[in-house]
Coordinates of C-alpha atoms and ligand atoms in Angstrom, one line a residue:
M285 CA 14.3 1.0 -155.8
G286 CA 11.9 1.4 -153.0
N287 CA 12.2 -2.2 -152.1
E288 CA 15.9 -2.0 -151.9
L289 CA 15.7 0.9 -149.6
K290 CA 13.1 -0.7 -147.4
Q291 CA 15.1 -3.9 -147.1
T292 CA 18.1 -1.9 -145.9
I293 CA 16.0 0.0 -143.4
K294 CA 14.6 -3.3 -142.1
E295 CA 18.1 -4.6 -141.5
M296 CA 19.2 -1.4 -139.8
V297 CA 16.3 -0.9 -137.5
A298 CA 16.9 -3.8 -135.2
V299 CA 16.0 -3.6 -131.6
G300 CA 19.0 -3.5 -129.3
K301 CA 21.4 -2.7 -132.2
G302 CA 23.0 0.5 -133.4
I303 CA 25.5 1.8 -135.9
L304 CA 29.3 2.1 -135.5
A305 CA 30.7 5.2 -137.2
A306 CA 34.2 4.1 -138.3
D307 CA 34.4 6.7 -141.1
E308 CA 37.0 9.0 -139.8
S309 CA 38.8 10.8 -142.7
V310 CA 42.5 10.3 -143.0
K311 CA 43.0 13.6 -141.2
T312 CA 40.7 12.7 -138.3
A313 CA 42.1 9.1 -138.1
T314 CA 45.6 10.6 -137.9
K315 CA 44.5 12.8 -135.0
R316 CA 43.0 9.8 -133.2
L317 CA 46.1 7.6 -133.8
A318 CA 48.4 10.5 -132.7
S319 CA 46.6 10.5 -129.3
I320 CA 48.2 7.0 -128.7
N321 CA 51.5 7.9 -130.4
V322 CA 50.9 5.7 -133.4
E323 CA 52.0 7.0 -136.8
S324 CA 49.1 7.2 -139.2
T325 CA 49.7 5.2 -142.4
E326 CA 47.4 3.2 -144.6
E327 CA 48.6 0.1 -142.8
T328 CA 48.1 1.4 -139.2
R329 CA 44.6 2.7 -140.2
R330 CA 43.8 -0.8 -141.6
Q331 CA 45.1 -2.5 -138.5
Y332 CA 42.9 -0.3 -136.3
R333 CA 39.8 -0.9 -138.4
N334 CA 40.6 -4.6 -138.5
L335 CA 40.7 -4.7 -134.7
M336 CA 37.2 -3.3 -134.4
L337 CA 35.5 -4.9 -137.3
T338 CA 36.8 -8.4 -136.4
S339 CA 35.7 -8.2 -132.7
P340 CA 33.9 -11.4 -131.8
E341 CA 30.1 -11.2 -132.0
I342 CA 29.8 -7.4 -132.7
E343 CA 26.8 -8.3 -134.9
K344 CA 24.9 -8.9 -131.7
Y345 CA 25.1 -5.1 -131.0
I346 CA 25.9 -3.5 -134.3
C347 CA 23.7 -3.6 -137.4
G348 CA 25.6 -1.1 -139.6
V349 CA 29.1 0.3 -139.9
I350 CA 29.9 3.6 -141.6
L351 CA 33.2 3.3 -143.5
F352 CA 35.6 5.8 -145.0
E353 CA 36.4 5.4 -148.7
E354 CA 40.0 4.2 -148.0
T355 CA 38.6 1.2 -145.9
L356 CA 36.4 -0.1 -148.8
S357 CA 39.4 -1.5 -150.6
Q358 CA 41.3 -2.7 -147.5
K359 CA 41.3 -6.2 -146.3
S360 CA 41.1 -7.9 -142.9
D361 CA 44.1 -9.9 -141.6
S362 CA 42.3 -12.9 -143.0
G363 CA 42.3 -11.3 -146.5
I364 CA 38.6 -10.4 -146.8
L365 CA 37.6 -6.9 -148.1
F366 CA 36.1 -5.1 -145.1
P367 CA 32.6 -4.4 -146.6
K368 CA 32.4 -8.1 -147.5
L369 CA 33.5 -9.2 -144.0
L370 CA 30.7 -7.0 -142.5
A371 CA 28.1 -8.3 -144.9
Q372 CA 29.1 -11.9 -144.1
R373 CA 28.4 -11.1 -140.4
G374 CA 25.0 -9.7 -141.2
I375 CA 26.1 -6.1 -140.7
V376 CA 25.2 -3.5 -143.4
P377 CA 28.2 -1.6 -144.8
G378 CA 27.8 2.1 -145.3
I379 CA 29.9 5.0 -146.5
K380 CA 30.7 8.6 -145.6
V381 CA 30.0 10.4 -148.8
D382 CA 30.6 14.0 -147.8
E383 CA 33.9 15.5 -148.6
G384 CA 34.4 17.5 -145.4
L385 CA 33.8 21.1 -144.4
A386 CA 34.5 24.5 -145.9
E387 CA 34.0 28.0 -144.5
F388 CA 31.4 30.4 -145.9
E389 CA 33.3 33.4 -147.1
G390 CA 34.0 35.9 -144.4
S391 CA 32.3 33.8 -141.7
I392 CA 33.2 31.2 -139.1
E393 CA 30.3 29.0 -140.2
Q394 CA 30.7 26.0 -142.3
Y395 CA 29.0 24.1 -145.1
T396 CA 29.7 20.6 -146.3
K397 CA 31.4 19.7 -149.6
G398 CA 30.7 16.7 -151.9
L399 CA 27.5 17.2 -154.0
D400 CA 29.4 17.3 -157.3
G401 CA 29.6 13.9 -158.8
L402 CA 27.8 12.3 -155.9
G403 CA 25.7 10.0 -158.1
E404 CA 28.8 8.5 -159.8
R405 CA 30.5 8.0 -156.5
L406 CA 27.4 6.2 -155.0
E407 CA 27.5 3.8 -157.9
K408 CA 31.1 3.0 -157.2
Y409 CA 30.5 2.5 -153.5
K410 CA 27.6 0.2 -154.3
E411 CA 29.9 -2.1 -156.2
Y412 CA 31.8 -2.5 -152.9
G413 CA 28.6 -3.4 -151.2
C414 CA 27.7 -0.1 -149.5
R415 CA 23.9 0.2 -148.9
F416 CA 23.7 3.4 -146.9
A417 CA 25.5 6.7 -146.8
K418 CA 26.3 9.5 -144.4
W419 CA 26.5 13.3 -144.8
R420 CA 27.4 15.5 -141.9
A421 CA 26.6 19.2 -141.6
V422 CA 27.8 21.2 -138.6
Y423 CA 26.4 24.2 -136.8
S424 CA 28.3 26.2 -134.1
I425 CA 26.6 28.0 -131.3
S426 CA 27.7 31.5 -130.4
E427 CA 26.1 34.9 -129.8
T428 CA 25.6 35.3 -133.6
T429 CA 25.4 31.7 -134.8
P430 CA 23.9 29.5 -136.2
T431 CA 22.7 32.0 -138.7
E432 CA 19.5 31.6 -140.9
M433 CA 21.8 31.5 -143.9
A434 CA 23.9 28.6 -142.6
I435 CA 20.8 26.7 -141.4
R436 CA 19.1 27.1 -144.8
R437 CA 22.1 26.2 -146.9
N438 CA 23.0 23.1 -144.9
A439 CA 19.4 21.9 -144.9
Q440 CA 19.2 22.3 -148.6
D441 CA 22.4 20.4 -149.2
L442 CA 21.4 17.6 -146.8
A443 CA 18.2 17.3 -148.7
K444 CA 19.9 17.2 -152.1
Y445 CA 22.3 14.5 -150.8
A446 CA 19.4 12.5 -149.4
K447 CA 17.5 12.7 -152.6
T448 CA 20.5 11.6 -154.7
C449 CA 21.1 8.6 -152.4
Q450 CA 17.6 7.4 -152.7
E451 CA 17.6 7.7 -156.5
H452 CA 20.6 5.3 -156.4
G453 CA 19.0 2.9 -154.0
V454 CA 21.2 4.0 -151.0
V455 CA 19.6 4.8 -147.6
P456 CA 20.7 8.3 -146.5
I457 CA 21.8 9.1 -143.0
V458 CA 21.1 12.8 -142.5
E459 CA 23.4 14.2 -139.9
P460 CA 22.9 17.8 -138.7
E461 CA 25.4 18.2 -135.8
V462 CA 24.9 21.1 -133.5
L463 CA 28.4 21.3 -132.0
I464 CA 29.0 20.8 -128.3
D465 CA 32.0 23.2 -128.4
G466 CA 31.6 26.3 -126.2
A467 CA 30.2 27.5 -122.9
H468 CA 26.6 27.9 -124.0
S469 CA 23.6 26.8 -122.0
I470 CA 21.4 23.8 -122.7
D471 CA 18.8 26.3 -123.6
A472 CA 20.8 27.8 -126.4
C473 CA 21.4 24.3 -127.7
H474 CA 17.7 23.5 -127.5
K475 CA 16.8 26.6 -129.5
A476 CA 19.5 26.0 -132.2
T477 CA 18.6 22.3 -132.5
E478 CA 14.9 23.3 -132.9
K479 CA 15.6 25.7 -135.8
V480 CA 18.1 23.3 -137.5
L481 CA 15.7 20.3 -137.4
R482 CA 12.7 22.3 -138.5
E483 CA 14.6 23.5 -141.6
V484 CA 16.1 20.1 -142.3
F485 CA 12.7 18.4 -142.4
S486 CA 11.1 21.1 -144.5
A487 CA 14.0 20.9 -147.0
L488 CA 13.6 17.1 -147.1
K489 CA 10.0 17.5 -147.8
R490 CA 10.6 20.1 -150.6
E491 CA 13.0 17.7 -152.2
N492 CA 10.5 14.8 -152.0
V493 CA 12.8 12.7 -150.0
M494 CA 11.1 9.5 -148.8
I495 CA 11.2 10.1 -145.0
D496 CA 10.4 6.4 -144.4
C497 CA 13.6 5.4 -146.2
A498 CA 16.0 7.7 -144.4
I499 CA 17.7 7.8 -141.0
L500 CA 18.4 10.9 -138.9
K501 CA 21.7 11.2 -137.0
P502 CA 21.3 14.2 -134.7
S503 CA 23.2 15.6 -131.8
M504 CA 21.6 15.6 -128.4
V505 CA 20.3 18.7 -126.7
I506 CA 23.1 19.3 -124.2
S507 CA 25.1 22.0 -122.4
G508 CA 28.2 23.3 -124.1
K509 CA 31.3 21.3 -123.1
E510 CA 32.8 24.3 -121.2
A511 CA 29.5 25.5 -119.6
N512 CA 29.2 25.9 -115.9
N513 CA 26.5 23.7 -114.2
R514 CA 26.0 21.4 -117.2
A515 CA 22.6 19.9 -117.4
G516 CA 22.2 16.4 -116.0
V517 CA 21.2 13.2 -117.7
D518 CA 17.5 13.6 -117.1
E519 CA 17.3 17.1 -118.6
V520 CA 19.3 16.1 -121.7
A521 CA 17.1 13.2 -122.4
K522 CA 13.8 15.1 -121.8
R523 CA 14.8 18.1 -123.9
T524 CA 16.2 15.9 -126.7
I525 CA 13.0 13.9 -127.0
K526 CA 10.9 17.0 -126.8
V527 CA 12.7 18.7 -129.7
L528 CA 12.6 15.5 -131.8
K529 CA 8.9 15.0 -131.2
A530 CA 8.2 18.6 -132.2
N531 CA 10.2 18.4 -135.5
V532 CA 10.7 14.8 -136.7
P533 CA 7.8 13.1 -138.6
P534 CA 6.7 9.8 -137.1
E535 CA 7.2 8.0 -140.4
L536 CA 11.0 8.4 -140.0
P537 CA 12.1 4.8 -139.1
S538 CA 15.2 5.5 -137.0
I539 CA 17.1 8.1 -135.0
N540 CA 20.7 7.2 -134.4
F541 CA 22.6 9.8 -132.3
L542 CA 26.2 10.9 -132.7
S543 CA 28.2 11.2 -129.5
G544 CA 29.8 14.5 -130.5
G545 CA 32.4 14.8 -127.7
Q546 CA 30.4 13.4 -124.8
T547 CA 32.3 10.9 -122.7
P548 CA 31.4 7.2 -123.5
Q549 CA 29.5 6.9 -120.2
E550 CA 27.5 10.1 -120.8
A551 CA 26.5 9.1 -124.3
T552 CA 25.3 5.7 -123.0
A553 CA 23.5 7.2 -120.0
H554 CA 21.7 9.8 -122.1
L555 CA 20.5 7.3 -124.7
N556 CA 19.3 4.9 -121.9
R557 CA 17.3 7.7 -120.2
M558 CA 15.5 8.5 -123.4
H559 CA 14.1 5.0 -123.2
T560 CA 13.1 5.1 -119.6
L561 CA 11.1 8.4 -119.7
N562 CA 7.9 6.5 -120.1
E563 CA 7.2 8.3 -123.3
S564 CA 6.1 6.6 -126.4
L565 CA 8.6 7.1 -129.2
P566 CA 7.3 6.9 -132.8
W567 CA 10.8 6.1 -134.2
Y568 CA 13.4 3.6 -133.2
V569 CA 16.0 5.5 -131.1
S570 CA 19.6 4.2 -131.0
F571 CA 23.2 5.2 -131.5
S572 CA 25.6 5.9 -134.3
Y573 CA 28.7 6.7 -132.2
A574 CA 32.3 7.0 -133.3
R575 CA 34.3 8.3 -130.3
A576 CA 31.9 7.0 -127.6
L577 CA 32.3 3.4 -129.0
Q578 CA 35.9 3.6 -130.0
D579 CA 37.9 5.7 -127.5
P580 CA 38.3 3.1 -124.8
A581 CA 39.5 0.6 -127.4
L582 CA 41.9 3.0 -128.9
K583 CA 43.4 3.7 -125.5
A584 CA 43.7 0.0 -124.7
W585 CA 45.3 -0.8 -128.1
Q586 CA 48.2 1.7 -128.1
G587 CA 49.2 0.2 -131.5
K588 CA 50.5 -3.0 -130.0
D589 CA 49.6 -6.5 -131.1
E590 CA 49.6 -7.9 -127.6
N591 CA 46.8 -5.4 -126.7
I592 CA 44.4 -6.3 -129.5
R593 CA 42.3 -8.6 -127.3
A594 CA 42.0 -6.0 -124.5
A595 CA 41.1 -3.4 -127.1
Q596 CA 38.4 -5.6 -128.6
Q597 CA 37.0 -6.3 -125.1
A598 CA 36.9 -2.5 -124.5
F599 CA 35.1 -2.0 -127.8
L600 CA 32.7 -4.8 -127.1
K601 CA 31.9 -3.5 -123.7
R602 CA 30.8 -0.1 -125.1
A603 CA 28.9 -1.8 -127.9
K604 CA 27.0 -4.0 -125.3
L605 CA 26.3 -1.2 -123.0
N606 CA 24.9 1.0 -125.8
S607 CA 22.9 -1.9 -127.0
L608 CA 21.3 -2.2 -123.5
A609 CA 20.8 1.6 -123.5
A610 CA 18.9 1.4 -126.8
M611 CA 16.5 -0.8 -124.9
G612 CA 16.5 1.2 -121.6
K613 CA 18.2 -1.6 -119.8
Y614 CA 21.6 0.0 -119.0
K615 CA 22.6 0.6 -115.4
E616 CA 25.5 2.7 -114.2
E617 CA 26.9 -0.1 -112.1
M618 CA 27.5 -2.1 -115.3
E619 CA 30.4 0.2 -116.0
N620 CA 32.4 -1.5 -113.4
M621 CA 31.4 -5.1 -114.3
D622 CA 33.7 -7.5 -115.9
L623 CA 32.8 -8.0 -119.5
D624 CA 32.6 -11.8 -119.0
M625 CA 29.8 -11.4 -116.6
A626 CA 26.4 -12.0 -118.0
I627 CA 25.1 -8.5 -118.3
L628 CA 22.9 -9.4 -121.2
N629 CA 20.0 -11.6 -120.5
Ligands
LIG896 P1 31.1 11.0 -132.8 O1 30.2 10.0 -132.2 O2 32.5 10.8 -132.4 O3 30.5 12.4 -132.7 O4 31.1 10.7 -134.4 C1 29.9 10.5 -135.1 C2 30.1 10.8 -136.5 O5 29.9 10.1 -137.3 C3 30.5 12.2 -136.8 O6 30.3 12.5 -138.1

């Protein structure tokens, strides 16, 4: 079992590569498609996933893709099951295994559903070729939250999920997301992230999760979306690395950030800055973005066949730029460069 996990980690910790999160639930996918006035059906969701997953040469920048259950049994235009198509391109297929959020009684805070029957589901997903999984917990920042209760419960569930994954030979991506929603300061985000990460890693330890066979997908330490005087790129990068160094054991192989509502450019610039701070990082630091990789492609597509190429170009551009950022080689002026220009050397 250990070897299986180690092999997956080896393929997913590749310099200059990151993870594409394409695991939107039907509800979230419907929201995304509505933003371009496309009706959400099994077929339009398949077409959209087909567009991204068949983009030429994504394997240069993407080493893993997180899929949603529905996509596992869908096929590309060329008739190949998506997980198989990814594996053929040297990309590790993964699966979102949580079953969404529920509210604690009498509270605005949320926990994540999906622990019941997780082992059986993992076995089914493995038959489709999935080798890693994702579970997302969320924490909102307000005067009274996140509470100790929510922090403890979500950490415990993340740890139980991670343990179950490893018992089934599946690498767990542990995703504690401190939400960007609100007008809070970067300081409030820093404090909340500190508490959340501390509790997550102590729960993982209590459950005997093998830290060297897991991946962390955290949010960055960032000002609330509606805050005045939002912190700049430098401060976000410095504070994020600081909180990670204080709470994440060095034996963890990889940290792959979520984008969490940052603009695509912000998400790329922040990741890049973390690599240019001149600090030694004990883990690989990269991306596992959904919106920051997909949004420009979604806008370019508009549900029209004649736009597929332009949409793939837009997607590849974000993938390339984030790949460069994961090596500290991104520059803002690249945003305006034509994709065909040799921006990779
Ligand atoms: P975003 O990058 O859009 O935040 O999505 C990442 C993700 O997987 C959320 O669970």
